[in-house]
GROMACS .gro file of C-alpha atoms in nm:
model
   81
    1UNK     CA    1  -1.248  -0.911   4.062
    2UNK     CA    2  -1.084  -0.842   3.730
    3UNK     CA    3  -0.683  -0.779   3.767
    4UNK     CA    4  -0.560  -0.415   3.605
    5UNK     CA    5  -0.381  -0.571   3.343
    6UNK     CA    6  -0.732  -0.841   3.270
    7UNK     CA    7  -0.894  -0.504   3.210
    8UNK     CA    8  -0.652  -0.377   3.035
    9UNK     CA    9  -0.664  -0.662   2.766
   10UNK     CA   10  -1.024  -0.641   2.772
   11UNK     CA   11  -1.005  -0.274   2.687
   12UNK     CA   12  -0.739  -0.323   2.387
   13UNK     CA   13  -0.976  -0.636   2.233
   14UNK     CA   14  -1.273  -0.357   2.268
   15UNK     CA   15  -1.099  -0.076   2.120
   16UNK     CA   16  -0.994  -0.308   1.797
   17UNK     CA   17  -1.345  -0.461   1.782
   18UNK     CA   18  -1.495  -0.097   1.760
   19UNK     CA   19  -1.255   0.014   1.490
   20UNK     CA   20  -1.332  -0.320   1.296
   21UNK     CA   21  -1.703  -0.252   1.308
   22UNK     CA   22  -1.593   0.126   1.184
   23UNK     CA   23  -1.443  -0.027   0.945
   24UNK     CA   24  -1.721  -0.206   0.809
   25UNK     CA   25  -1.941   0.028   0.860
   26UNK     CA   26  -1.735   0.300   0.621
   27UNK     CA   27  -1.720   0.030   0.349
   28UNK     CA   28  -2.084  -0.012   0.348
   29UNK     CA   29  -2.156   0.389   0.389
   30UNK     CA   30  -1.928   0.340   0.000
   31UNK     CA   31  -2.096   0.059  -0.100
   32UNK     CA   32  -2.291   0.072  -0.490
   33UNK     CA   33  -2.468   0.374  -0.555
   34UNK     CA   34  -2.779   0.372  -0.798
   35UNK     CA   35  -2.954   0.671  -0.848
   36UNK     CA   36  -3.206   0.652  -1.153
   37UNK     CA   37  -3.332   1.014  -1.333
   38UNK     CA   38  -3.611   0.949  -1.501
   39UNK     CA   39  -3.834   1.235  -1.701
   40UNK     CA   40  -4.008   1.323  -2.022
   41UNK     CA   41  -3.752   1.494  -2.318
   42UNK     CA   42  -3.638   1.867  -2.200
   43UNK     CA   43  -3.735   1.745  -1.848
   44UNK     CA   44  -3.362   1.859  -1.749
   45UNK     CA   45  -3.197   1.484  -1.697
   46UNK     CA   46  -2.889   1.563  -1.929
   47UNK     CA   47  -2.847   1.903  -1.749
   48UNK     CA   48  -2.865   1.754  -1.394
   49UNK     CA   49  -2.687   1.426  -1.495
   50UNK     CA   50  -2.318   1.567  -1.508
   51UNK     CA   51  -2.373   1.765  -1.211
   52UNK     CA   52  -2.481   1.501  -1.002
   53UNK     CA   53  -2.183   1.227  -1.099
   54UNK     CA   54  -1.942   1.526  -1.025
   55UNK     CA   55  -2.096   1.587  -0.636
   56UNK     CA   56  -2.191   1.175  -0.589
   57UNK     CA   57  -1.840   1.076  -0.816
   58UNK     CA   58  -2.008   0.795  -0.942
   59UNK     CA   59  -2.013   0.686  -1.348
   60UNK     CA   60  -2.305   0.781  -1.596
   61UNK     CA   61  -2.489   0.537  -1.780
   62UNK     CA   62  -2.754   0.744  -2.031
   63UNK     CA   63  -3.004   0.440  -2.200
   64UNK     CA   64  -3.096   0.694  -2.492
   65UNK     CA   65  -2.722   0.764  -2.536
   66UNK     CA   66  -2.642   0.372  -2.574
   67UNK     CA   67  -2.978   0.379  -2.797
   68UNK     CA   68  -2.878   0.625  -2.979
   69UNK     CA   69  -2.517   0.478  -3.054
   70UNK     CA   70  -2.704   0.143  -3.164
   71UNK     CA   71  -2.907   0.256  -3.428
   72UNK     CA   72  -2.640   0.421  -3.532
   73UNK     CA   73  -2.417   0.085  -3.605
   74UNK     CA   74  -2.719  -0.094  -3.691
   75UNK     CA   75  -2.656  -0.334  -3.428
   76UNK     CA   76  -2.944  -0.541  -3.382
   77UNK     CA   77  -3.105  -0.418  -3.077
   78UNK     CA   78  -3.045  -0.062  -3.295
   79UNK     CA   79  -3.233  -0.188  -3.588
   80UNK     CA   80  -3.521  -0.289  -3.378
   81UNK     CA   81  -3.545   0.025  -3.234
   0.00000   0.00000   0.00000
């Protein structure tokens, strides 16, 4: 039979193994978010797009934007678009 101070220990070790795994387990509940809109033009991508990195806060990354901004310098990926 356990002593009341054996359980005791037992239950303090518990208590900070739960709160580790909490932890843990609220990092990976924040880990990376990717969320990918994809559409035809007008489809509503750049309406929705602002709105959703405000409610999510994560950054926007708009591939026609960057494509856009490269044929404008004439980079070279721009110039082969």
């Amino acid at each position: 039979r356990l002593e009341d101070s054996s359980v005791e220990v037992l239950l303090r070790e518990l208590s900070l193994v739960n709160a580790a795994l909490r932890e843990e387990q609220e990092r990976a509940a924040s880990a990376r978010r990717i969320l990918i809109l994809f559409g035809p033009p007008g489809a509503g991508k750049g309406t929705h797009a602002p709105r959703i990195v405000e409610k999510l806060s994560i950054p926007q990354l708009s591939t026609g934007d960057m494509l856009r901004a490269a044929v404008a310098a004439k980079t070279e990926v721009g110039v082969r678009a």
